[in-house]
Short mmCIF file of C-alpha atoms in Angstrom, two decimals:
data_model
loop_
_atom_site.label_atom_id
_atom_site.label_comp_id
_atom_site.label_asym_id
_atom_site.label_seq_id
_atom_site.Cartn_x
_atom_site.Cartn_y
_atom_site.Cartn_z
CA MET A 1 -13.16 -36.10 47.24
CA LYS A 2 -13.75 -33.27 49.68
CA LYS A 3 -16.73 -31.09 48.75
CA GLU A 4 -14.77 -27.89 49.41
CA LEU A 5 -12.31 -28.79 46.65
CA ILE A 6 -15.11 -28.97 44.12
CA GLU A 7 -16.61 -25.74 45.42
CA ASN A 8 -13.23 -24.02 45.14
CA LEU A 9 -12.84 -25.29 41.57
CA LYS A 10 -16.27 -23.89 40.67
CA LYS A 11 -15.37 -20.48 42.13
CA LEU A 12 -12.08 -20.36 40.24
CA ARG A 13 -13.80 -21.31 37.00
CA GLU A 14 -16.54 -18.72 37.52
CA LYS A 15 -13.91 -16.07 38.19
CA ALA A 16 -11.98 -17.01 35.06
CA ARG A 17 -15.13 -17.01 32.95
CA ALA A 18 -16.02 -13.53 34.21
CA GLY A 19 -12.99 -12.05 32.44
CA GLY A 20 -12.57 -8.43 33.45
CA GLY A 21 -15.68 -8.57 35.62
CA GLU A 22 -19.42 -8.72 35.14
CA GLU A 23 -19.71 -4.93 34.85
CA LYS A 24 -17.32 -4.82 31.91
CA LEU A 25 -19.00 -7.79 30.23
CA ALA A 26 -22.42 -6.16 30.63
CA ALA A 27 -21.10 -2.85 29.27
CA ARG A 28 -19.87 -4.59 26.12
CA ARG A 29 -23.16 -6.35 25.58
CA ASP A 30 -25.03 -3.07 26.08
CA LYS A 31 -22.99 -1.67 23.18
CA GLY A 32 -24.04 -4.58 20.98
CA LEU A 33 -20.62 -6.24 21.23
CA MET A 34 -20.00 -9.88 22.03
CA THR A 35 -17.59 -10.86 24.77
CA ALA A 36 -14.67 -13.20 24.09
CA ARG A 37 -16.66 -16.20 25.29
CA ASP A 38 -19.86 -15.07 23.55
CA ARG A 39 -17.93 -15.21 20.28
CA ILE A 40 -16.73 -18.74 20.87
CA GLU A 41 -20.21 -19.87 21.88
CA GLY A 42 -21.58 -18.28 18.71
CA LEU A 43 -19.08 -20.17 16.58
CA VAL A 44 -18.94 -23.71 17.92
CA ALA A 45 -21.67 -26.24 18.70
CA ALA A 46 -23.22 -25.90 22.16
CA GLY A 47 -21.36 -27.88 24.78
CA SER A 48 -18.51 -28.85 22.45
CA PHE A 49 -15.84 -26.37 23.56
CA MET A 50 -12.84 -27.95 25.30
CA GLU A 51 -10.90 -25.13 26.92
CA PHE A 52 -7.13 -25.02 27.42
CA GLY A 53 -5.25 -22.90 29.95
CA MET A 54 -8.13 -21.43 31.94
CA HIS A 55 -5.87 -21.07 35.01
CA VAL A 56 -2.77 -19.70 33.27
CA LYS A 57 -1.29 -16.63 35.00
CA HIS A 58 1.24 -14.01 33.94
CA HIS A 59 4.61 -13.73 35.71
CA CYS A 60 5.27 -10.02 35.28
CA ARG A 61 6.34 -8.12 38.41
CA ASP A 62 7.10 -4.71 36.89
CA PHE A 63 5.13 -1.47 36.56
CA GLY A 64 2.34 -2.39 38.95
CA MET A 65 1.76 -5.89 37.56
CA ASP A 66 2.99 -7.72 40.67
CA GLY A 67 0.04 -9.57 42.18
CA LYS A 68 -2.38 -8.30 39.55
CA GLU A 69 -4.74 -11.04 38.46
CA LEU A 70 -5.71 -11.27 34.80
CA ALA A 71 -8.41 -13.85 34.06
CA CYS A 72 -7.08 -16.41 31.54
CA ASP A 73 -4.35 -13.82 30.89
CA GLY A 74 -6.71 -12.12 28.48
CA VAL A 75 -7.32 -14.91 25.96
CA VAL A 76 -9.65 -17.91 25.83
CA THR A 77 -8.27 -20.90 23.91
CA GLY A 78 -9.57 -24.35 23.08
CA VAL A 79 -11.21 -26.66 20.55
CA GLY A 80 -14.87 -26.82 19.57
CA ASN A 81 -17.05 -28.46 16.98
CA VAL A 82 -18.11 -26.56 13.85
CA ASP A 83 -20.47 -28.39 11.50
CA GLY A 84 -19.34 -31.79 12.66
CA ARG A 85 -15.58 -31.34 12.85
CA PRO A 86 -13.10 -29.99 15.41
CA VAL A 87 -11.75 -26.47 15.03
CA ALA A 88 -9.15 -24.76 17.23
CA VAL A 89 -10.25 -21.31 18.42
CA PHE A 90 -8.72 -18.49 20.42
CA SER A 91 -10.63 -15.38 21.42
CA GLN A 92 -8.90 -12.38 22.97
CA ASP A 93 -10.69 -10.70 25.89
CA PHE A 94 -10.60 -6.91 25.71
CA THR A 95 -12.09 -6.64 29.22
CA VAL A 96 -8.84 -8.06 30.62
CA GLN A 97 -6.00 -5.52 30.44
CA GLY A 98 -7.35 -4.35 27.08
CA GLY A 99 -6.66 -7.79 25.62
CA THR A 100 -2.96 -6.93 25.50
CA ILE A 101 -0.59 -9.73 24.59
CA GLY A 102 1.90 -10.75 27.24
CA HIS A 103 4.15 -13.79 27.31
CA ALA A 104 1.68 -16.18 28.97
CA HIS A 105 -1.11 -14.93 26.70
CA ALA A 106 1.08 -15.62 23.67
CA GLN A 107 2.10 -19.06 24.95
CA LYS A 108 -1.56 -20.07 25.20
CA ILE A 109 -2.06 -19.13 21.54
CA ALA A 110 1.19 -20.84 20.52
CA HIS A 111 0.14 -24.04 22.31
CA LEU A 112 -3.20 -23.96 20.49
CA GLN A 113 -1.39 -23.45 17.17
CA GLU A 114 0.77 -26.49 17.84
CA TYR A 115 -2.29 -28.52 18.80
CA ALA A 116 -4.06 -27.55 15.57
CA LEU A 117 -0.98 -28.35 13.49
CA THR A 118 -0.33 -31.70 15.18
CA ASN A 119 -3.95 -32.81 14.91
CA GLY A 120 -4.64 -31.39 11.46
CA ILE A 121 -7.54 -29.10 12.34
CA PRO A 122 -8.35 -25.52 11.21
CA LEU A 123 -7.48 -22.58 13.44
CA ILE A 124 -9.67 -19.51 13.94
CA GLY A 125 -8.27 -16.54 15.82
CA ILE A 126 -10.64 -13.84 17.11
CA ASN A 127 -8.50 -10.74 17.56
CA ASP A 128 -9.51 -7.98 19.98
CA ALA A 129 -6.33 -6.67 21.56
CA GLY A 130 -4.52 -3.42 22.18
CA GLY A 131 -1.18 -4.80 21.01
CA ALA A 132 1.80 -5.85 23.09
CA ARG A 133 1.62 -5.63 26.89
CA ILE A 134 4.15 -2.86 27.41
CA GLN A 135 4.85 -3.82 31.03
CA GLU A 136 6.30 -7.16 29.87
CA GLY A 137 8.81 -5.63 27.46
CA GLU A 138 10.94 -8.11 25.54
CA MET A 139 8.94 -11.11 26.79
CA ALA A 140 5.83 -9.75 25.09
CA LEU A 141 7.84 -9.35 21.89
CA LYS A 142 9.11 -12.92 22.22
CA GLY A 143 5.49 -14.02 22.49
CA PHE A 144 4.67 -12.30 19.21
CA GLY A 145 7.58 -14.04 17.54
CA ASP A 146 6.45 -17.43 18.85
CA ILE A 147 3.00 -16.88 17.35
CA PHE A 148 4.35 -15.65 14.00
CA TYR A 149 6.67 -18.65 13.71
CA ARG A 150 3.79 -21.06 14.24
CA ASN A 151 1.62 -19.16 11.76
CA VAL A 152 4.26 -19.87 9.15
CA GLN A 153 4.75 -23.50 10.17
CA SER A 154 1.00 -24.04 9.86
CA SER A 155 0.74 -22.24 6.52
CA GLY A 156 -0.38 -24.65 3.82
CA VAL A 157 -0.95 -27.42 6.38
CA VAL A 158 -4.14 -26.32 8.17
CA PRO A 159 -6.47 -23.46 7.19
CA GLN A 160 -5.96 -20.36 9.33
CA ILE A 161 -8.72 -17.76 9.62
CA SER A 162 -8.49 -14.45 11.49
CA ILE A 163 -11.43 -12.38 12.70
CA ILE A 164 -10.67 -8.74 13.53
CA ALA A 165 -13.36 -8.01 16.10
CA GLY A 166 -11.81 -5.00 17.83
CA PRO A 167 -8.46 -3.23 17.85
CA CYS A 168 -5.55 -5.10 16.31
CA ALA A 169 -2.56 -2.82 16.70
CA GLY A 170 1.16 -2.87 16.07
CA GLY A 171 2.83 -6.27 15.95
CA ALA A 172 -0.52 -7.95 16.67
CA ALA A 173 -1.57 -7.20 13.09
CA TYR A 174 1.15 -9.41 11.62
CA SER A 175 -0.29 -12.68 12.87
CA PRO A 176 -3.58 -12.14 10.98
CA ALA A 177 -1.56 -11.07 7.94
CA LEU A 178 0.19 -14.46 8.03
CA THR A 179 -3.10 -16.38 8.04
CA ASP A 180 -5.09 -17.44 5.00
CA PHE A 181 -8.17 -15.24 5.37
CA ILE A 182 -9.04 -12.14 7.38
CA ILE A 183 -12.62 -11.28 8.31
CA MET A 184 -13.05 -7.78 9.74
CA LYS A 185 -16.03 -6.02 11.30
CA GLN A 186 -17.04 -2.83 9.52
CA SER A 187 -17.32 -0.93 12.81
CA ASN A 188 -15.73 -1.16 16.27
CA ALA A 189 -12.63 -2.76 14.75
CA GLN A 190 -9.30 -1.35 13.62
CA MET A 191 -6.12 -2.88 12.24
CA PHE A 192 -2.93 -0.84 11.92
CA ILE A 193 0.79 -0.81 12.66
CA THR A 194 1.06 2.82 13.75
CA GLY A 195 -1.92 5.01 14.59
CA PRO A 196 -2.65 8.57 13.43
CA GLU A 197 -0.84 10.20 16.35
CA VAL A 198 2.39 8.29 15.76
CA ILE A 199 2.21 8.93 12.02
CA ARG A 200 1.76 12.66 12.66
CA ALA A 201 4.65 12.75 15.14
CA VAL A 202 7.07 10.86 12.91
CA THR A 203 6.16 12.01 9.39
CA GLY A 204 4.06 15.10 9.89
CA GLU A 205 1.21 13.53 7.92
CA SER A 206 -2.34 13.95 9.17
CA CYS A 207 -4.82 11.11 8.82
CA THR A 208 -7.80 9.54 10.55
CA MET A 209 -8.15 6.03 11.89
CA ASP A 210 -10.77 5.31 9.22
CA GLU A 211 -8.25 6.16 6.50
CA ILE A 212 -5.60 3.71 7.70
CA GLY A 213 -7.24 1.15 9.95
CA SER A 214 -10.88 0.62 9.02
CA ALA A 215 -12.41 -2.41 7.35
CA ALA A 216 -13.32 -0.26 4.35
CA ALA A 217 -9.71 0.86 3.87
CA HIS A 218 -8.31 -2.65 4.20
CA ALA A 219 -10.95 -4.31 2.05
CA SER A 220 -10.81 -1.88 -0.88
CA ILE A 221 -7.40 -0.15 -0.81
CA SER A 222 -4.71 -2.12 1.04
CA GLY A 223 -6.14 -5.55 0.21
CA ASN A 224 -5.38 -6.86 3.70
CA VAL A 225 -8.95 -7.95 4.43
CA HIS A 226 -10.85 -10.66 2.56
CA PHE A 227 -14.33 -10.26 4.06
CA VAL A 228 -16.17 -7.40 5.77
CA ALA A 229 -18.72 -8.31 8.45
CA GLU A 230 -21.59 -6.22 9.72
CA ASP A 231 -21.09 -7.29 13.35
CA ASP A 232 -19.74 -10.10 15.53
CA ALA A 233 -22.49 -12.55 14.61
CA HIS A 234 -22.00 -11.92 10.89
CA ALA A 235 -18.22 -12.43 11.23
CA LEU A 236 -18.80 -15.83 12.82
CA GLN A 237 -21.29 -16.71 10.09
CA ILE A 238 -18.71 -15.86 7.41
CA ALA A 239 -16.12 -18.03 9.17
CA ARG A 240 -18.49 -21.00 9.28
CA ARG A 241 -19.39 -20.61 5.60
CA LEU A 242 -15.74 -20.33 4.64
CA LEU A 243 -14.93 -23.54 6.51
CA SER A 244 -17.70 -25.34 4.58
CA TYR A 245 -15.51 -25.18 1.44
CA LEU A 246 -12.23 -26.17 3.08
CA PRO A 247 -10.64 -29.45 4.16
CA SER A 248 -9.40 -29.67 7.75
CA ASN A 249 -5.82 -30.03 6.53
CA ASN A 250 -3.67 -30.42 3.44
CA MET A 251 -3.83 -34.22 3.52
CA GLN A 252 -7.59 -34.24 3.02
CA ASN A 253 -9.78 -33.37 0.07
CA PRO A 254 -12.28 -30.52 0.36
CA PRO A 255 -15.77 -31.47 1.57
CA HIS A 256 -17.08 -32.41 -1.88
CA ARG A 257 -20.68 -33.51 -2.15
CA PRO A 258 -20.80 -34.76 -5.76
CA THR A 259 -24.16 -35.44 -7.29
CA ALA A 260 -24.73 -39.11 -8.05
CA ILE A 261 -24.99 -38.45 -11.77
CA VAL A 262 -23.49 -35.58 -13.78
CA ASN A 263 -26.29 -33.47 -15.23
CA VAL A 264 -25.42 -32.96 -18.90
CA GLN A 265 -28.49 -30.90 -19.74
CA ASP A 266 -27.81 -27.87 -21.97
CA ASP A 267 -28.35 -24.31 -20.77
CA PRO A 268 -29.26 -22.37 -23.93
CA ASP A 269 -29.64 -19.13 -21.98
CA MET A 270 -25.91 -19.06 -21.21
CA ALA A 271 -25.18 -17.75 -24.72
CA LYS A 272 -27.57 -14.85 -24.12
CA LEU A 273 -25.10 -13.43 -21.58
CA VAL A 274 -22.68 -12.65 -24.40
CA PRO A 275 -23.31 -9.17 -25.91
CA ASP A 276 -23.66 -9.08 -29.70
CA ASP A 277 -21.13 -6.23 -29.87
CA ALA A 278 -17.63 -7.44 -28.98
CA LYS A 279 -16.84 -4.01 -27.55
CA VAL A 280 -19.62 -4.26 -24.95
CA PRO A 281 -18.30 -5.83 -21.72
CA LEU A 282 -19.58 -9.19 -20.58
CA ASP A 283 -20.65 -9.42 -16.92
CA MET A 284 -18.62 -12.33 -15.55
CA ALA A 285 -20.59 -12.34 -12.29
CA LYS A 286 -23.69 -13.41 -14.21
CA VAL A 287 -21.74 -16.17 -15.95
CA ILE A 288 -20.50 -17.47 -12.59
CA ASP A 289 -23.99 -17.44 -11.07
CA ARG A 290 -25.32 -19.41 -14.04
CA LEU A 291 -22.38 -21.80 -14.38
CA PHE A 292 -22.03 -23.04 -10.79
CA ASP A 293 -24.53 -24.55 -8.38
CA GLU A 294 -27.21 -22.09 -7.31
CA ASN A 295 -26.34 -19.89 -4.31
CA THR A 296 -22.97 -21.57 -3.75
CA PHE A 297 -20.66 -18.82 -5.03
CA PHE A 298 -18.78 -17.29 -2.09
CA GLU A 299 -16.73 -14.35 -3.32
CA VAL A 300 -13.42 -13.49 -1.68
CA MET A 301 -12.00 -9.93 -1.62
CA LYS A 302 -14.96 -8.59 -3.59
CA ASP A 303 -14.08 -4.93 -2.85
CA PHE A 304 -10.43 -5.15 -3.90
CA ALA A 305 -9.18 -5.25 -7.51
CA LYS A 306 -12.69 -5.61 -8.88
CA ASN A 307 -11.34 -6.32 -12.37
CA ALA A 308 -10.68 -9.85 -11.10
CA ILE A 309 -13.08 -12.20 -9.33
CA ILE A 310 -12.00 -14.96 -6.95
CA GLY A 311 -14.02 -17.20 -4.69
CA PHE A 312 -15.37 -20.64 -3.89
CA ALA A 313 -18.37 -22.44 -5.37
CA ARG A 314 -19.68 -25.91 -6.07
CA MET A 315 -20.03 -27.49 -9.49
CA GLN A 316 -22.61 -30.26 -9.19
CA GLY A 317 -21.40 -30.68 -5.62
CA ILE A 318 -17.64 -30.44 -6.29
CA VAL A 319 -15.86 -27.67 -4.39
CA CYS A 320 -14.00 -25.33 -6.77
CA GLY A 321 -11.81 -22.29 -6.53
CA ILE A 322 -12.78 -19.73 -9.17
CA VAL A 323 -10.42 -17.22 -10.79
CA ALA A 324 -12.00 -14.94 -13.39
CA ASN A 325 -11.59 -11.65 -15.19
CA GLN A 326 -14.39 -9.10 -14.76
CA PRO A 327 -14.73 -7.06 -17.98
CA MET A 328 -17.20 -4.74 -16.25
CA GLN A 329 -14.23 -3.26 -14.34
CA LYS A 330 -11.22 -1.86 -16.25
CA ALA A 331 -12.24 -4.09 -19.17
CA GLY A 332 -11.04 -7.09 -17.14
CA VAL A 333 -7.33 -6.29 -17.49
CA LEU A 334 -4.77 -7.74 -15.12
CA ASP A 335 -3.03 -5.07 -13.07
CA ILE A 336 -0.81 -5.16 -10.01
CA ASP A 337 -3.60 -5.58 -7.48
CA ALA A 338 -5.53 -8.15 -9.53
CA SER A 339 -2.37 -10.20 -10.05
CA ASP A 340 -1.60 -10.27 -6.32
CA LYS A 341 -5.21 -11.11 -5.47
CA CYS A 342 -5.36 -14.02 -7.90
CA ALA A 343 -1.90 -15.42 -7.24
CA ARG A 344 -2.39 -15.79 -3.51
CA PHE A 345 -5.80 -17.40 -3.96
CA ILE A 346 -4.39 -19.86 -6.51
CA ARG A 347 -1.67 -20.87 -4.07
CA PHE A 348 -4.19 -21.36 -1.28
CA CYS A 349 -6.37 -23.61 -3.42
CA ASN A 350 -3.37 -25.64 -4.48
CA ALA A 351 -2.20 -26.07 -0.88
CA PHE A 352 -5.58 -27.47 0.15
CA ASN A 353 -6.40 -29.65 -2.86
CA ILE A 354 -9.16 -27.40 -4.22
CA PRO A 355 -9.64 -27.69 -8.03
CA LEU A 356 -9.27 -24.44 -9.96
CA VAL A 357 -11.72 -23.24 -12.61
CA THR A 358 -10.43 -20.22 -14.56
CA LEU A 359 -12.75 -18.05 -16.65
CA VAL A 360 -10.93 -15.90 -19.19
CA ASP A 361 -11.93 -12.63 -20.84
CA VAL A 362 -8.76 -10.56 -20.65
CA PRO A 363 -7.47 -7.89 -23.07
CA GLY A 364 -4.01 -7.88 -21.50
CA PHE A 365 -2.01 -6.43 -18.63
CA LEU A 366 -2.85 -2.82 -17.77
CA PRO A 367 -0.49 -0.42 -19.56
CA GLY A 368 0.72 2.76 -17.89
CA LYS A 369 3.64 4.56 -16.32
CA PHE A 370 2.50 3.86 -12.76
CA GLN A 371 2.00 0.14 -13.41
CA GLU A 372 5.44 -0.21 -15.00
CA LYS A 373 7.24 1.73 -12.26
CA ALA A 374 5.35 -0.10 -9.51
CA GLY A 375 6.42 -3.47 -10.87
CA ILE A 376 3.66 -4.94 -13.04
CA ILE A 377 6.26 -7.36 -14.45
CA ARG A 378 7.03 -8.75 -11.01
CA HIS A 379 3.40 -8.83 -9.88
CA GLY A 380 2.11 -10.38 -13.09
CA ALA A 381 4.80 -13.04 -12.81
CA LYS A 382 3.26 -14.09 -9.50
CA MET A 383 0.23 -15.46 -11.34
CA ILE A 384 2.40 -17.36 -13.80
CA HIS A 385 4.39 -18.81 -10.92
CA ALA A 386 1.28 -19.71 -8.91
CA TYR A 387 -0.49 -21.54 -11.74
CA SER A 388 2.66 -23.27 -12.94
CA ALA A 389 3.42 -24.56 -9.44
CA SER A 390 -0.13 -25.83 -8.86
CA THR A 391 -0.80 -29.54 -9.14
CA VAL A 392 -4.56 -29.54 -8.44
CA PRO A 393 -7.05 -30.07 -11.30
CA LYS A 394 -7.05 -26.95 -13.49
CA ILE A 395 -9.93 -26.33 -15.90
CA THR A 396 -9.90 -23.20 -18.09
CA LEU A 397 -12.75 -21.70 -20.11
CA ILE A 398 -11.97 -18.88 -22.57
CA LEU A 399 -15.12 -16.83 -23.15
CA ARG A 400 -13.94 -13.93 -25.31
CA LYS A 401 -10.65 -12.01 -25.30
CA ALA A 402 -7.44 -13.86 -24.43
CA TYR A 403 -4.60 -11.58 -25.44
CA GLY A 404 -0.86 -11.63 -24.91
CA GLY A 405 0.88 -12.44 -21.66
CA ALA A 406 -2.36 -12.05 -19.73
CA TYR A 407 -3.82 -14.97 -21.69
CA ILE A 408 -0.85 -17.10 -20.67
CA ALA A 409 -1.13 -15.97 -17.04
CA MET A 410 -4.82 -16.98 -16.90
CA CYS A 411 -3.97 -20.69 -16.73
CA SER A 412 -3.29 -21.43 -20.37
CA LYS A 413 -2.43 -24.92 -21.57
CA SER A 414 1.23 -23.94 -21.36
CA LEU A 415 0.94 -23.42 -17.58
CA GLY A 416 -0.45 -26.89 -17.03
CA ALA A 417 -4.19 -26.56 -17.49
CA ASP A 418 -5.65 -30.06 -17.68
CA VAL A 419 -8.55 -29.06 -19.94
CA VAL A 420 -9.03 -25.82 -21.88
CA TYR A 421 -12.38 -25.04 -23.47
CA ALA A 422 -13.29 -22.00 -25.57
CA TRP A 423 -16.57 -20.48 -26.64
CA PRO A 424 -16.96 -19.61 -30.36
CA THR A 425 -16.56 -15.96 -29.31
CA ALA A 426 -13.02 -16.58 -28.01
CA GLU A 427 -10.15 -14.56 -29.46
CA ILE A 428 -6.69 -15.95 -28.73
CA ALA A 429 -3.92 -13.72 -30.02
CA VAL A 430 -0.88 -11.66 -29.09
CA MET A 431 -3.08 -8.54 -29.05
CA GLY A 432 -6.37 -7.18 -30.36
CA PRO A 433 -6.90 -6.68 -34.10
CA ASP A 434 -6.61 -2.87 -33.96
CA GLY A 435 -3.31 -2.93 -32.11
CA ALA A 436 -1.96 -5.70 -34.30
CA ALA A 437 -2.88 -3.81 -37.48
CA ASN A 438 -0.99 -0.75 -36.25
CA ILE A 439 2.17 -2.81 -35.87
CA VAL A 440 2.02 -5.49 -38.56
CA PHE A 441 0.68 -3.24 -41.33
CA LYS A 442 2.16 0.08 -40.23
CA LYS A 443 4.07 0.73 -43.49
CA ASP A 444 1.02 0.03 -45.62
CA ILE A 445 -1.20 2.29 -43.49
CA VAL A 446 1.34 5.13 -43.67
CA ALA A 447 1.72 4.67 -47.43
CA HIS A 448 -2.08 4.82 -47.97
CA ALA A 449 -2.32 7.97 -45.88
CA GLU A 450 0.55 9.66 -47.71
CA LYS A 451 -0.86 8.73 -51.11
CA ALA A 452 -4.31 10.08 -50.17
CA ARG A 453 -2.78 13.33 -48.90
CA ASN A 454 -0.76 13.87 -52.07
CA GLU A 455 -3.80 13.24 -54.25
CA ALA A 456 -5.83 15.71 -52.20
CA ILE A 457 -3.15 18.39 -52.63
CA GLU A 458 -3.04 17.73 -56.38
CA ASN A 459 -6.81 18.19 -56.48
CA GLY A 460 -6.53 21.61 -54.91
CA LYS A 461 -7.42 20.75 -51.32
CA SER A 462 -6.03 22.90 -48.52
CA PRO A 463 -3.36 21.40 -46.22
CA ASP A 464 -5.90 20.96 -43.40
CA GLU A 465 -8.37 19.23 -45.75
CA ALA A 466 -5.57 17.07 -47.14
CA ASP A 467 -4.61 16.00 -43.59
CA ARG A 468 -8.23 15.04 -42.89
CA VAL A 469 -8.35 12.96 -46.07
CA ALA A 470 -5.09 11.26 -45.07
CA ARG A 471 -6.45 10.38 -41.63
CA ASN A 472 -9.61 8.88 -43.13
CA ALA A 473 -7.54 6.85 -45.58
CA ALA A 474 -5.35 5.58 -42.73
CA ASP A 475 -8.41 4.59 -40.67
CA GLU A 476 -9.96 2.72 -43.60
CA CYS A 477 -6.71 0.90 -44.35
CA LYS A 478 -6.22 0.01 -40.68
CA LYS A 479 -9.77 -1.31 -40.42
CA ALA A 480 -9.31 -3.51 -43.48
CA HIS A 481 -6.10 -4.97 -42.07
CA ALA A 482 -7.68 -5.35 -38.60
CA ASP A 483 -10.51 -7.34 -40.18
CA GLU A 484 -7.93 -9.44 -42.00
CA TYR A 485 -6.07 -10.11 -38.74
CA ALA A 486 -9.30 -10.86 -36.88
CA ALA A 487 -10.37 -13.38 -39.50
CA GLN A 488 -7.23 -15.38 -38.75
CA PHE A 489 -6.68 -14.83 -35.03
CA ALA A 490 -9.89 -13.50 -33.44
CA THR A 491 -11.41 -16.97 -33.39
CA PRO A 492 -10.66 -20.06 -31.30
CA TYR A 493 -10.23 -22.39 -34.26
CA ARG A 494 -6.61 -21.57 -35.07
CA ALA A 495 -5.75 -22.27 -31.43
CA ALA A 496 -7.78 -25.49 -31.57
CA ALA A 497 -5.94 -26.53 -34.73
CA ASN A 498 -2.64 -26.08 -32.90
CA GLY A 499 -3.81 -28.03 -29.85
CA ILE A 500 -3.57 -25.22 -27.31
CA ILE A 501 -7.26 -25.54 -26.53
CA ASP A 502 -9.01 -28.89 -26.24
CA ASP A 503 -12.39 -28.02 -27.69
CA VAL A 504 -14.58 -25.20 -28.93
CA ILE A 505 -17.90 -25.61 -27.15
CA ASP A 506 -21.43 -24.29 -27.22
CA PRO A 507 -21.79 -21.95 -24.19
CA GLY A 508 -24.87 -23.92 -23.19
CA LYS A 509 -22.73 -27.02 -22.66
CA SER A 510 -20.22 -25.29 -20.36
CA ARG A 511 -21.67 -26.52 -17.08
CA ALA A 512 -21.93 -30.13 -18.23
CA LEU A 513 -18.44 -30.25 -19.74
CA ILE A 514 -16.69 -28.53 -16.84
CA SER A 515 -18.49 -30.88 -14.44
CA MET A 516 -17.24 -33.88 -16.38
CA ALA A 517 -13.74 -32.43 -16.58
CA LEU A 518 -13.68 -31.97 -12.81
CA ARG A 519 -14.88 -35.53 -12.17
CA ASN A 520 -12.29 -36.89 -14.59
CA THR A 521 -9.40 -35.08 -12.91
CA MET A 522 -10.32 -35.69 -9.26
CA ASN A 523 -7.64 -38.37 -8.92
CA LYS A 524 -4.95 -36.23 -10.52
CA ARG A 525 -1.52 -36.68 -8.97
CA GLY A 526 0.99 -34.07 -10.04
CA THR A 527 4.63 -33.90 -8.99
CA ARG A 528 7.29 -31.22 -9.15
CA PRO A 529 11.10 -31.46 -8.95
CA PRO A 530 12.35 -32.06 -5.37
CA LYS A 531 13.15 -28.73 -3.69
CA LYS A 532 12.46 -26.76 -0.53
CA HIS A 533 10.27 -24.30 -2.42
CA GLY A 534 10.34 -22.11 -5.49
CA ASN A 535 11.43 -18.48 -5.41
CA MET A 536 8.20 -16.63 -6.15
CA PRO A 537 8.67 -13.07 -7.51
CA LEU A 538 7.30 -11.38 -4.38
#
């Protein structure tokens, strides 16, 4: 082969690798930002990246684009090795036309999506783009549609992870929203459909970019973001850790590393986490840290709907998805946001064969005018649908309160839980004793109050004093009936007698028993009636 051909190839490759030029690359690095290729190199093993489409060019001739060269058309795509397995990666290059998405740019991503889907490997998209390339008009929009379609085709087949490492504007934000997890940098990154200026022009509302497009807003208010990263390097670290819990595709099991022998040693200190007073909230985070393998809990969406906890962990080496109430926040109730958060996570775990461990301490669904008008019925039903449709191993542990519909929604036996354990502190009932007493014994409470008031009047008490006596009598009567109700229902033994829990266990045995339950259900094969899909109450 002629030497000049090789030299020409080297020059073309160097030019493509330079993106928008060495000055722009250096300027980014001076700001503490990684370039598109820096991000890929920071994610995959050295020397393992196999690039696709380095020489792809755009075909736009309008608005000054004729003859304009755009290195790699603003996106680097290919496959690299992450912790011993192939992962498809694309990284948008903001130094090239602001990373805007034209038709050729989109086709490179779409080709990578098809490659990942065909070969059953995860896909990570590093987003840093100013939205659609306006000069390309409808062809840019077609490119978006091609990407969205493949996002959906890949959903539930291969894990899809999005990193928001810069601007992600307009239609570009919908592709990350269609993926399984979004990691967003806490600074130098924005995600929005319409910016502050457009909002002001159309609606007259004034807002800042931080209010609508920052990582803080999306992680805590909108619920669009699952993880917040300090910088580029931290975002890549989160992506690698997330992959460590996931299979490459839906036909594989998660990367379990089961211990050779199940450790059945008791943990007597587990019981110490339960407050003596039933009205004092239990900290579920401490239970999780003690129950699962040390330093393996990886919380998802920790800043959104804090009354629920979701995340991944290992139980004596077995990968688990955890769904739990957090009584330290809103008493652990299920509300609209918590229901959405849990339901989507449950469906993800089911799609990728990840066993579910559910930890229950729930007083019910959150009451209130806003919740009812905003659709708590519909949102709460999402959890019921998600658990009922799941065929992975499902292990449930009831720690304390398990009231009403929220108890059912937290993977009760009725929704297909394979094993349900309860601590002696568990209370399984339609509602709490106080609320039940007000309904079941209402006539008796009213009669006691009226009798006490009449007696007070007969004894010469003033009307105000008589009312106070009546209230005290009502409270005493209600307490007696609440104690009566609690004696029957505020224990796990009635539920155990009726077979809706499998065993009442010593808290110290929780880790050993859940470990055994997981091992015993690893070969579970569940089926559902043939259908395209269910109609989830979205």
